[in-house]
Coordinates of C-alpha atoms in Angstrom, one line a residue:
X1 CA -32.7 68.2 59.8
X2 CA -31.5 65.0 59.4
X3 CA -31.8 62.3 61.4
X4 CA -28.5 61.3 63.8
X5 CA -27.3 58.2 63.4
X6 CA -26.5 56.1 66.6
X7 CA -23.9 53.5 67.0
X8 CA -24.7 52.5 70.3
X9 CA -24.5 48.4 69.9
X10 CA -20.6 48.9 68.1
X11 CA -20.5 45.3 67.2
X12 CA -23.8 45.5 65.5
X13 CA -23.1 48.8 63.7
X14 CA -19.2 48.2 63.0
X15 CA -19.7 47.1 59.2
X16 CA -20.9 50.2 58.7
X17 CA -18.0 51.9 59.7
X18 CA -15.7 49.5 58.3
X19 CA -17.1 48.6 54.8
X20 CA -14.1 50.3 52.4
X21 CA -13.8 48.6 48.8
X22 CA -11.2 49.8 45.9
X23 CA -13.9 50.3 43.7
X24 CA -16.6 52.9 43.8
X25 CA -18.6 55.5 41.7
X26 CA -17.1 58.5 40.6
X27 CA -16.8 60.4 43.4
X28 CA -17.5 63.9 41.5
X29 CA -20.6 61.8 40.1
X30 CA -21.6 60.5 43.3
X31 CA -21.8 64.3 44.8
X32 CA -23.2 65.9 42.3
X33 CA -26.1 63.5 41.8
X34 CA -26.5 63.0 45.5
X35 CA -26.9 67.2 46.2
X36 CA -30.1 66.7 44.1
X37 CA -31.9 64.8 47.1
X38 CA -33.1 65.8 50.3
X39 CA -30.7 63.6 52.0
X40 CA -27.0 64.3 50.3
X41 CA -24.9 62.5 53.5
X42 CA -26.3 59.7 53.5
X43 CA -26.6 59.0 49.9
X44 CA -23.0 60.4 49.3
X45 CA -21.8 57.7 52.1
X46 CA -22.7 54.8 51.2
X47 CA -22.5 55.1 47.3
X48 CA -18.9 56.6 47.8
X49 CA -18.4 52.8 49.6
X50 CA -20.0 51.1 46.9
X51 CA -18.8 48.0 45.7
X52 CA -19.8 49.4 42.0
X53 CA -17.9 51.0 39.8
X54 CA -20.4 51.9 36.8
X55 CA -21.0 55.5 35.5
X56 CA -24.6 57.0 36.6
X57 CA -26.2 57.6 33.5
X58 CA -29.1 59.9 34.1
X59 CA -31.8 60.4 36.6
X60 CA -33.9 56.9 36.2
X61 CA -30.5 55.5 36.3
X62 CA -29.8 57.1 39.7
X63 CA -33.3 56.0 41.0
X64 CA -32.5 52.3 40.6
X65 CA -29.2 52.6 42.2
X66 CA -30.8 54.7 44.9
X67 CA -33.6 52.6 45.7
X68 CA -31.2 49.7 45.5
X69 CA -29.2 51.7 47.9
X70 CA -32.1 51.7 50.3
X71 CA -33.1 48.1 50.0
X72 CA -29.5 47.3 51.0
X73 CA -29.5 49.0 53.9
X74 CA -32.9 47.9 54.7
X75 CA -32.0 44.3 54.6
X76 CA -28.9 45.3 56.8
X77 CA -31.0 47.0 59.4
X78 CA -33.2 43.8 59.1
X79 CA -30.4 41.6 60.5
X80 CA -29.5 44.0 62.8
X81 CA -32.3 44.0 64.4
X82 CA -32.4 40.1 65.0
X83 CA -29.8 40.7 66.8
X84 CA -31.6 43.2 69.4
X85 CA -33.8 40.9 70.8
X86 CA -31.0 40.0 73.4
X87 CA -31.6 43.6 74.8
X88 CA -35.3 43.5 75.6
X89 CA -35.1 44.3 79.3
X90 CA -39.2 43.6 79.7
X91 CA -42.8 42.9 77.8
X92 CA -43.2 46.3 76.3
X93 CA -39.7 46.5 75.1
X94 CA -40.3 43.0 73.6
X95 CA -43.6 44.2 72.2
X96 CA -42.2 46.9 70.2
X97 CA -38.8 45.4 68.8
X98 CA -41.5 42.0 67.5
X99 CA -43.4 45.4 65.6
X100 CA -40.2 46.8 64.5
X101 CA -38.8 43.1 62.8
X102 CA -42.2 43.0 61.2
X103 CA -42.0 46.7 59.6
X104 CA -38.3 46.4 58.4
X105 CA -39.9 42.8 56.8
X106 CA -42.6 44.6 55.1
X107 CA -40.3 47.5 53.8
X108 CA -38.0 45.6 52.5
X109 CA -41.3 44.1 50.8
X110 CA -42.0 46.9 49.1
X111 CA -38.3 48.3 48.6
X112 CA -38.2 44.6 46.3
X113 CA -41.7 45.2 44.6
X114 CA -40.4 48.2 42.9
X115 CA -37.2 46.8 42.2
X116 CA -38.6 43.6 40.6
X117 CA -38.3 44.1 36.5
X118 CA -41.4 41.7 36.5
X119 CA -43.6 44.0 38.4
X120 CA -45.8 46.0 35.9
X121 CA -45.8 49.1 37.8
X122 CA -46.4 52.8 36.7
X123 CA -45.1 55.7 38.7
X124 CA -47.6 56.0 40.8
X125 CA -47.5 52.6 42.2
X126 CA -44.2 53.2 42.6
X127 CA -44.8 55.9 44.8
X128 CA -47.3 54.5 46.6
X129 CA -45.1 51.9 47.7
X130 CA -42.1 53.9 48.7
X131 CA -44.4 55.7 50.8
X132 CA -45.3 52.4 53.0
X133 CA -41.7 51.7 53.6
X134 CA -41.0 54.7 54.9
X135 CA -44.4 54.5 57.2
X136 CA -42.7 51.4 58.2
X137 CA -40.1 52.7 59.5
X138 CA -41.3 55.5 61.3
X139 CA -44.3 53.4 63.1
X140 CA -41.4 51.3 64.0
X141 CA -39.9 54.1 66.1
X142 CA -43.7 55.4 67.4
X143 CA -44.5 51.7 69.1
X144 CA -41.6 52.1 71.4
X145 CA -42.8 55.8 72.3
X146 CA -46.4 54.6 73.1
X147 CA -45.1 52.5 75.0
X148 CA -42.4 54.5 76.9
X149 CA -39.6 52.9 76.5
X150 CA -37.9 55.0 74.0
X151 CA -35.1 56.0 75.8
X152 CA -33.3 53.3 76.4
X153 CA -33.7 51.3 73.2
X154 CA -34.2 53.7 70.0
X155 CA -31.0 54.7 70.0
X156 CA -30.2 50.9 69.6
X157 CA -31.8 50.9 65.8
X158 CA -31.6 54.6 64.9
X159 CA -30.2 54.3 61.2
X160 CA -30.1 55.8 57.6
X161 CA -32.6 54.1 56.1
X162 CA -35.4 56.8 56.5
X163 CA -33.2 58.5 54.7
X164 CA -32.8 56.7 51.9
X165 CA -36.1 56.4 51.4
X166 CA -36.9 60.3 51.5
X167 CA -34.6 60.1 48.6
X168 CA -36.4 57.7 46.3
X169 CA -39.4 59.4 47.0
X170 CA -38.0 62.9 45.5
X171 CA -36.1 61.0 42.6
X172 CA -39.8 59.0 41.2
X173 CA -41.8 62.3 42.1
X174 CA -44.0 63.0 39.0
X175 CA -47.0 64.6 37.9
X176 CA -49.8 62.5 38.5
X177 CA -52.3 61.5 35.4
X178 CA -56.0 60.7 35.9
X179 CA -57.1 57.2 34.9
X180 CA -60.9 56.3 34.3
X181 CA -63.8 55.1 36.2
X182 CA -66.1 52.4 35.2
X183 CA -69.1 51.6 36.6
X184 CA -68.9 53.8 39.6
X185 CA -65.3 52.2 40.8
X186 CA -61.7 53.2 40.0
X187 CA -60.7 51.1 37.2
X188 CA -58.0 48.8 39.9
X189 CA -61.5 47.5 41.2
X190 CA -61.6 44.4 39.1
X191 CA -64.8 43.0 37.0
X192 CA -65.4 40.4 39.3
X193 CA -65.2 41.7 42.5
X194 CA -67.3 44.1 41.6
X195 CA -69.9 41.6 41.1
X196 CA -69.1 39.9 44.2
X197 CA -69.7 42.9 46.4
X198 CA -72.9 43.9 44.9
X199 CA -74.1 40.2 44.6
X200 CA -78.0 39.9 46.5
X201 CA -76.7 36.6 47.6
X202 CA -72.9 36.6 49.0
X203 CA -73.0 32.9 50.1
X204 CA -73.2 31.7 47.1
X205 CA -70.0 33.3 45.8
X206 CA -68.2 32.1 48.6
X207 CA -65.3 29.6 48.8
X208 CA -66.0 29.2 52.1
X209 CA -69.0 29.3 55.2
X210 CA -68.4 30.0 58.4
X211 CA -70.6 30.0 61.0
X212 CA -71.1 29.2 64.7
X213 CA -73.3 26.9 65.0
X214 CA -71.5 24.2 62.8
X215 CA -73.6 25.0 59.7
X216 CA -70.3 26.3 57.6
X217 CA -66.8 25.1 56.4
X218 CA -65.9 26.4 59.5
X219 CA -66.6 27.8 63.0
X220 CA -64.0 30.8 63.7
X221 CA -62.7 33.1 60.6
X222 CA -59.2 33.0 61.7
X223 CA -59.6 29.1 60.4
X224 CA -61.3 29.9 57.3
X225 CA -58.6 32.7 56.6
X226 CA -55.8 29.8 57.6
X227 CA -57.2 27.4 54.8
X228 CA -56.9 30.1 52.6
X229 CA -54.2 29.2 49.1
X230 CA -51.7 31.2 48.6
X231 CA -52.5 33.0 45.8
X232 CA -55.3 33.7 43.9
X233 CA -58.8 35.2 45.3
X234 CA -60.5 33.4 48.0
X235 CA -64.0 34.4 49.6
X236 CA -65.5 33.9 53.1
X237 CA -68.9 34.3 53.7
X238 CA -69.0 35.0 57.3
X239 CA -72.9 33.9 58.5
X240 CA -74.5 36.8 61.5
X241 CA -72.6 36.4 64.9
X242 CA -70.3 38.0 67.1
X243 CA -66.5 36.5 66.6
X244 CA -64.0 37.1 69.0
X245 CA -61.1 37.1 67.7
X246 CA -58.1 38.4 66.6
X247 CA -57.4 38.5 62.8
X248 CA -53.9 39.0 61.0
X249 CA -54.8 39.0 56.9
X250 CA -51.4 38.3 55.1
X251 CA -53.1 36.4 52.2
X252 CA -53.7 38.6 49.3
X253 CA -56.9 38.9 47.9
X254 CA -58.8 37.6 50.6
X255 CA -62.8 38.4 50.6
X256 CA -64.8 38.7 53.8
X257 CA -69.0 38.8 53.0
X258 CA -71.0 39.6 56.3
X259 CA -74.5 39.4 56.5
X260 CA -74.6 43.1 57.0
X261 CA -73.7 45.8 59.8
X262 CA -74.6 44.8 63.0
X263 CA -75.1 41.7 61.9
X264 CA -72.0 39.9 61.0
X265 CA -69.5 41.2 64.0
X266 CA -65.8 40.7 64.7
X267 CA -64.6 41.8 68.1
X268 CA -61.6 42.2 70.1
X269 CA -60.4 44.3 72.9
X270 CA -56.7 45.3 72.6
X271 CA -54.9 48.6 73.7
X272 CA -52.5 50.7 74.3
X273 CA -53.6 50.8 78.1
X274 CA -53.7 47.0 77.7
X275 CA -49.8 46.9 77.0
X276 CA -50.0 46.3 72.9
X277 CA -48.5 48.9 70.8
X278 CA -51.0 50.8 68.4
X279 CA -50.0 48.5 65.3
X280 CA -50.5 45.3 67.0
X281 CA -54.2 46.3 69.1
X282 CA -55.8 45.7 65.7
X283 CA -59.2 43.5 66.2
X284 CA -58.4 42.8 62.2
X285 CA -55.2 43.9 60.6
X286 CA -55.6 43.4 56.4
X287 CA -51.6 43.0 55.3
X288 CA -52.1 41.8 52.3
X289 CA -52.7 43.4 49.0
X290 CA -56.7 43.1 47.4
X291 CA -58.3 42.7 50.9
X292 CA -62.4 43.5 50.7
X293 CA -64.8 43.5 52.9
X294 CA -68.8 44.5 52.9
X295 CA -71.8 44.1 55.5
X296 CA -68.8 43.3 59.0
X297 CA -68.3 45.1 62.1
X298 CA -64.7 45.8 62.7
X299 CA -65.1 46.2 67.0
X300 CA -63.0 46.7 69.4
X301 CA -64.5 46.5 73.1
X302 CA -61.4 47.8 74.7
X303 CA -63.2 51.3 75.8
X304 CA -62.8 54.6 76.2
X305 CA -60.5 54.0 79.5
X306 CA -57.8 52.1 77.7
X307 CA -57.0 54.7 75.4
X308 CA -55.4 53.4 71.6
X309 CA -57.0 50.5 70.3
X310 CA -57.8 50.0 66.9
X311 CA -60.8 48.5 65.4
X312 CA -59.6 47.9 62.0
X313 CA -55.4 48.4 60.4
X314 CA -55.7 48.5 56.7
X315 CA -52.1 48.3 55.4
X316 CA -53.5 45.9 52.1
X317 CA -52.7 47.8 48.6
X318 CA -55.9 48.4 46.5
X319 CA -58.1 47.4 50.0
X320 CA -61.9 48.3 49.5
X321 CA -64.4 48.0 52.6
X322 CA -68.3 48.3 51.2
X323 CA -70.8 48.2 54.0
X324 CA -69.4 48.2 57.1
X325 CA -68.7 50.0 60.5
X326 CA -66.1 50.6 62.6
X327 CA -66.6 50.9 66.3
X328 CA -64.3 51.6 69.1
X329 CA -63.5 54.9 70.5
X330 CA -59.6 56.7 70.1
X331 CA -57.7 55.2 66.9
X332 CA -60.5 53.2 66.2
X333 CA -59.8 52.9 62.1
X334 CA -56.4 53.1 61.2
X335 CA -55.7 53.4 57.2
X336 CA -52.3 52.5 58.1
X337 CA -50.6 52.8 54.5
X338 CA -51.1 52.2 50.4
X339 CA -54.6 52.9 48.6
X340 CA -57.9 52.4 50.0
X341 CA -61.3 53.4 49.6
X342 CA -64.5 53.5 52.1
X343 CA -67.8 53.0 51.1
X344 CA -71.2 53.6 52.7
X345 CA -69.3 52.9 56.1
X346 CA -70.1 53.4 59.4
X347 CA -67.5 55.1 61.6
X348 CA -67.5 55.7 65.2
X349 CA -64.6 57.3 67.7
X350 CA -63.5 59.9 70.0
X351 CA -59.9 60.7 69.8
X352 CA -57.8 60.6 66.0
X353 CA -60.2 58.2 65.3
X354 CA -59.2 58.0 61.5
X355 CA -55.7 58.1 61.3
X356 CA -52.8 56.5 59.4
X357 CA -50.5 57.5 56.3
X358 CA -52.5 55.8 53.6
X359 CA -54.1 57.5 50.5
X360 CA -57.2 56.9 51.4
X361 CA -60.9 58.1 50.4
X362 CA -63.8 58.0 52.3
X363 CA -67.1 58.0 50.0
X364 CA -71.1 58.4 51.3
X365 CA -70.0 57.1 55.2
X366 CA -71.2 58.1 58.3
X367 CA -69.1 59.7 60.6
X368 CA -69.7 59.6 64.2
X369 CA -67.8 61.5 67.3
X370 CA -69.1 59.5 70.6
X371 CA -68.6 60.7 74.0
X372 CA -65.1 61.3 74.7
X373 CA -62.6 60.1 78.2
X374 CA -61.8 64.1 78.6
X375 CA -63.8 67.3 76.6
X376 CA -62.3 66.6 72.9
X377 CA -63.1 64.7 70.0
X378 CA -60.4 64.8 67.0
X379 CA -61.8 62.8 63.7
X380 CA -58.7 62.5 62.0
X381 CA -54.9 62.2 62.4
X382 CA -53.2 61.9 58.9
X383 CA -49.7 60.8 59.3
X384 CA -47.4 62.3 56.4
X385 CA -43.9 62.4 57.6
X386 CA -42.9 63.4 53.8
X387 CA -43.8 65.9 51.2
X388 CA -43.3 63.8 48.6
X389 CA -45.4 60.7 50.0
X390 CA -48.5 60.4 48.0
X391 CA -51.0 60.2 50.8
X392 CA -53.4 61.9 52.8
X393 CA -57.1 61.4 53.9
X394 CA -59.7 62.3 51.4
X395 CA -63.7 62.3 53.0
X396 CA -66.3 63.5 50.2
X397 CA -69.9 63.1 50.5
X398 CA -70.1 62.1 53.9
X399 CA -71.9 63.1 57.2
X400 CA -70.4 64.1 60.4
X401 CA -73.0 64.1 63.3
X402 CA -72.6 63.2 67.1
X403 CA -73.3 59.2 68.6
X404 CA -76.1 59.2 70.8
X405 CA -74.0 59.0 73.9
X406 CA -72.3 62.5 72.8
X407 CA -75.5 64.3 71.5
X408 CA -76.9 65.4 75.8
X409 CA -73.5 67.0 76.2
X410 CA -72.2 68.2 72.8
X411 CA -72.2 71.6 73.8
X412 CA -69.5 70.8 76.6
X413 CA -67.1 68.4 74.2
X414 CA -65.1 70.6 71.6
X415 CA -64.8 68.3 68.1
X416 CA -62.7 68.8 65.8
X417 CA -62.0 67.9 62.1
X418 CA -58.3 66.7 62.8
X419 CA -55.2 67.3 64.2
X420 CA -51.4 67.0 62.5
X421 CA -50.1 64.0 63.7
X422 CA -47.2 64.4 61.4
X423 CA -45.2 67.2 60.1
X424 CA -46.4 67.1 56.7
X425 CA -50.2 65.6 57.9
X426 CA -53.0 66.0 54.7
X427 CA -56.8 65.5 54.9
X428 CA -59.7 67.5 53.0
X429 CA -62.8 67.4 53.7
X430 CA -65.5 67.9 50.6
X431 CA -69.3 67.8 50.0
X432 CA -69.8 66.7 53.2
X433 CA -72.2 67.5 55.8
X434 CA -70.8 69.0 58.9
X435 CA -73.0 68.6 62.1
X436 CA -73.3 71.2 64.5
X437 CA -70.7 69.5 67.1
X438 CA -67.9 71.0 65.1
X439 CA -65.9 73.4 66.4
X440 CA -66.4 77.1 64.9
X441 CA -61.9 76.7 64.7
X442 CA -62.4 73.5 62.4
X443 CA -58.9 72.2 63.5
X444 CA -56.5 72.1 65.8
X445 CA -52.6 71.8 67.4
X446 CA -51.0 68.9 68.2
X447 CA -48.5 70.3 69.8
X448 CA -47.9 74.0 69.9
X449 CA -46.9 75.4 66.0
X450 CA -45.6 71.9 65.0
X451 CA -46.3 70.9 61.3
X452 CA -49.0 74.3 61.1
X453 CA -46.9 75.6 57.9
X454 CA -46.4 72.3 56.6
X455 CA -49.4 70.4 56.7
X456 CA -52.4 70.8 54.1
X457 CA -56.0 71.0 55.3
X458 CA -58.9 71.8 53.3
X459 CA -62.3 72.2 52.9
X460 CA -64.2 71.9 49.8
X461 CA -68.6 72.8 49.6
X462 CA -69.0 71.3 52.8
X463 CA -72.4 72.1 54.2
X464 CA -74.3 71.8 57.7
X465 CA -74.2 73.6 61.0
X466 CA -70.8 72.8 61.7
X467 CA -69.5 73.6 57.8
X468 CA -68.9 77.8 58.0
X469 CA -65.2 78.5 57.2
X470 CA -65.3 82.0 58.6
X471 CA -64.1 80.7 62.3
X472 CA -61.5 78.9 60.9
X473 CA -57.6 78.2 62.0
X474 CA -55.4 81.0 60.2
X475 CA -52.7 78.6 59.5
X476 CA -50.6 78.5 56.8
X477 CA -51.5 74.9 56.0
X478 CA -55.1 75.5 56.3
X479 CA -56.9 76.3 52.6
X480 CA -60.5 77.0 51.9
X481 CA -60.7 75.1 48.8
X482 CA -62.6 77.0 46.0
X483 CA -61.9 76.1 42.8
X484 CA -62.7 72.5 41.3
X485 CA -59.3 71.6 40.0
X486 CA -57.8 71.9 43.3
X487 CA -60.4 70.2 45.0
X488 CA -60.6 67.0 42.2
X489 CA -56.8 66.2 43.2
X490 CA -58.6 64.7 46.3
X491 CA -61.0 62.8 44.4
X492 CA -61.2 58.9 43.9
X493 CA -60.0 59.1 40.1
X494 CA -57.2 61.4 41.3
X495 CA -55.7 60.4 44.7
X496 CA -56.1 56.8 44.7
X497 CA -56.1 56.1 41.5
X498 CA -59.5 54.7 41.6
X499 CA -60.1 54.7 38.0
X500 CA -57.1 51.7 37.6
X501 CA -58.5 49.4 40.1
X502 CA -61.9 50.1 41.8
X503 CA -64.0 49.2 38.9
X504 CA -63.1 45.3 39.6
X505 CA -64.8 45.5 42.9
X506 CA -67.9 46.1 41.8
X507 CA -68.5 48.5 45.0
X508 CA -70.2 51.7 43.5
X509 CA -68.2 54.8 43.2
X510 CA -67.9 58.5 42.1
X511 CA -64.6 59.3 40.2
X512 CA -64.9 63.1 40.3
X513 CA -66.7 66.2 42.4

């Protein structure tokens, strides 16, 4: 169905209403084209307004216009919403709407990236990027709901832009074609990073040192990170210690070396319960693109009682974290959006506790389900809100076992593989071993039938107490995976690409099954 729009604010939303021009595409043109998308209003609308005149030659033709479309609207939303600070009636209000300013920011980001005729960009990046903007948008809308305080003010910013987006995303659908692997790493992973993550002797690679007791370039990360050029890669080696702080990445190709799990730690204690929004209780939030990181603890000390609050928010294209762990207990790792891959990790959590709308692939990491605030554990909560986006969550070769605190009561805590946090939610499990804490059911609701038709879960040669499939949910979305073909769309060389990128890395990989 699509989404109302609201004109609640009339001087805000009055351009809208009023913008008329002599000139426009063919109207016959603009309808016929715009019945091919998901969204016809919308896209009928606004082109039917437009200040262009030029005839819509053929589908990549209506794809630029469309997307254009989009960004236009994006950037008008943008201003818009500058304007909406005025209404913030308290704290939490404010909190969300400072979330919301940052998302329409970073989707008007990637809106321009796939516009720009100097980005060299094949179809799937394309995709992959209109798939963040519309994440954007829609965690926009979920920080003011988590914070409950919807009511009032998301009527105030409801707009077509969602929309638009859904559009571009069913224009530049294509069928996707496998790259290589080298060395273990998609191909994205570049020569020298590669080197860098497997290096015996990180410090020595690094731009900068930091460590607390003075012996470094610096005493506090978020310093190091703040010293950090503009462009171009720049590593940190971070020496063992526990940092508290907060971190917000928005460099690209930014490097943090720990001195191993455990070892090197970076800890905050944000929440939900503690009045942040989800997005914003990140201990370290990597926003920008070619983020690594290997041997660091991602923590966040909030516990169990303060429910969301996030350990780690990956939203950084091409983001690779070798060596590390992630601790915290519900949403503790959030693969928030674009391509990612896990490797050798450590992962520890109670409720969704891997969760986001990236395309993301977890390789050889340890999965652990810790004692949970009531009597359920959900590992993951993929967040596909459209069946076009190119994401899901992808965990092969792993191990799924209980935390020591959950292993004297596993038999009264039902865990479960995942949940559909969103109506078109994806995540497959494959080779991996499934300890005896799963539920014989596998998955389950997250509210009532929603998303059970439209989701895709799978399991692939999993094996372990917990792997039998004959228990299973009888959804439609659920699928024991049995042949090879299906089950290599989910593999690194497939659904992230890995082949183009990861090989630069130098963080060990397998492409295929």
């Amino acid at each position: 169905m699509e989404r109302q729009i609201y004109f609640l604010i009339t001087l805000l939303f009055l351009p809208h209403l009023l913008f008329q021009t002599t000139h426009s595409y063919d109207l016959d043109q603009v309808k016929s084209w715009c019945n091919k998308t998901p969204y016809p209003r919308p896209c009928e609308y606004f082109l039917s307004n437009s200040p262009s005149h030029a005839h819509i030659k053929d589908k990549s033709h209506f794809l630029t216009i469309s997307t254009q479309l989009a960004l236009d609207q994006a950037m008008s939303a943008k201003s818009n919403m500058y304007l909406l600070e005025s209404q913030c009636r308290n704290e939490l209000e404010k909190a969300a709407w400072t979330d919301c300013l940052h998302l329409y920011q970073q989707t008007i980001q990637k809106l321009n990236q796939t516009m720009n005729p100097n980005t060299k960009c094949t179809q799937y990046d394309t995709q992959t990027w209109l798939s963040t903007a519309l994440t954007n948008l829609d965690t926009c809308q979920t920080g003011f709901v988590e914070l409950g305080v919807h009511d009032y003010f998301l009527p105030l910013i409801s707009n077509d832009v969602s929309m638009l987006i859904s559009n571009t995303l069913a224009l530049n659908k294509a069928p996707y074609k496998q790259t290589g692997y080298k060395h273990g790493f998609p191909t994205w992973v570049k020569p020298r990073d590669r080197k860098l993550l497997l290096s015996p002797s990180p410090a020595s690679q690094a731009n900068v040192v930091v460590a607390q007791d003075g012996s470094g370039n610096y005493k506090t990360i978020g310093d190091a990170i703040n010293a950090a050029p503009k462009s171009g890669p720049y590593v940190i080696y971070v020496k063992t210690g526990t940092y508290k702080e907060n971190l917000d990445i928005k460099q690209n190709f930014i490097t943090i070396l720990g001195d191993g799990i455990g070892n090197t730690k970076i800890t905050g204690s944000k929440s939900v319960g503690g009045g942040s929004t989800t997005f914003k209780s990140a201990t370290v939030a990597a926003d920008g693109d070619g983020f690594i990181a290997r041997g660091i603890s991602f923590i966040n000390t909030a516990g169990v009682q303060k429910h969301q609050a996030v350990a780690l928010r990956s939203s950084s294209d091409k983001s690779v974290f070798y060596s590390c762990s992630f601790e915290g207990y519900q949403d503790t790792l959030y693969a928030y959006s674009d391509r990612q891959f896990y490797k050798e990790c450590y992962i520890y959590g109670t409720v969704d506790f891997i969760f986001g709308n990236a395309a993301v692939v977890f390789q050889d990491c340890n999965i652990y389900a810790r004692k949970p605030l009531d009597n359920e554990n959900t590992i993951t909560a993929q967040g596909r809100t459209d069946p076009n986006q190119n994401t899901g969550i992808s965990i092969q070769n792993c191990v799924v076992a209980a935390a020591s605190d959950l292993e004297p009561v596993q038999s009264s805590i039902k865990t479960y593989l995942g949940r559909p946090w969103k109506a078109y939610s994806r995540t497959v499990f494959m080779e991996t071993n499934l300890g005896s804490l799963i539920d014989p059911a596998g998955w389950v609701e997250w509210n009532g039938n929603f998303a059970l038709n439209t989701l895709y879960y799978g399991e692939y040669k999993n094996t372990g107490a917990g792997s039998s499939t004959s228990g299973r949910v009888n959804w439609e979305g659920y699928h024991v995976i049995n042949s090879s073909t299906v089950a290599s769309a989910f593999t690194v060389g497939n659904f992230i690409d890995g082949n183009s990128w990861l090989p630069a890395t130098n963080v060990p990989f397998q492409s295929g099954l």
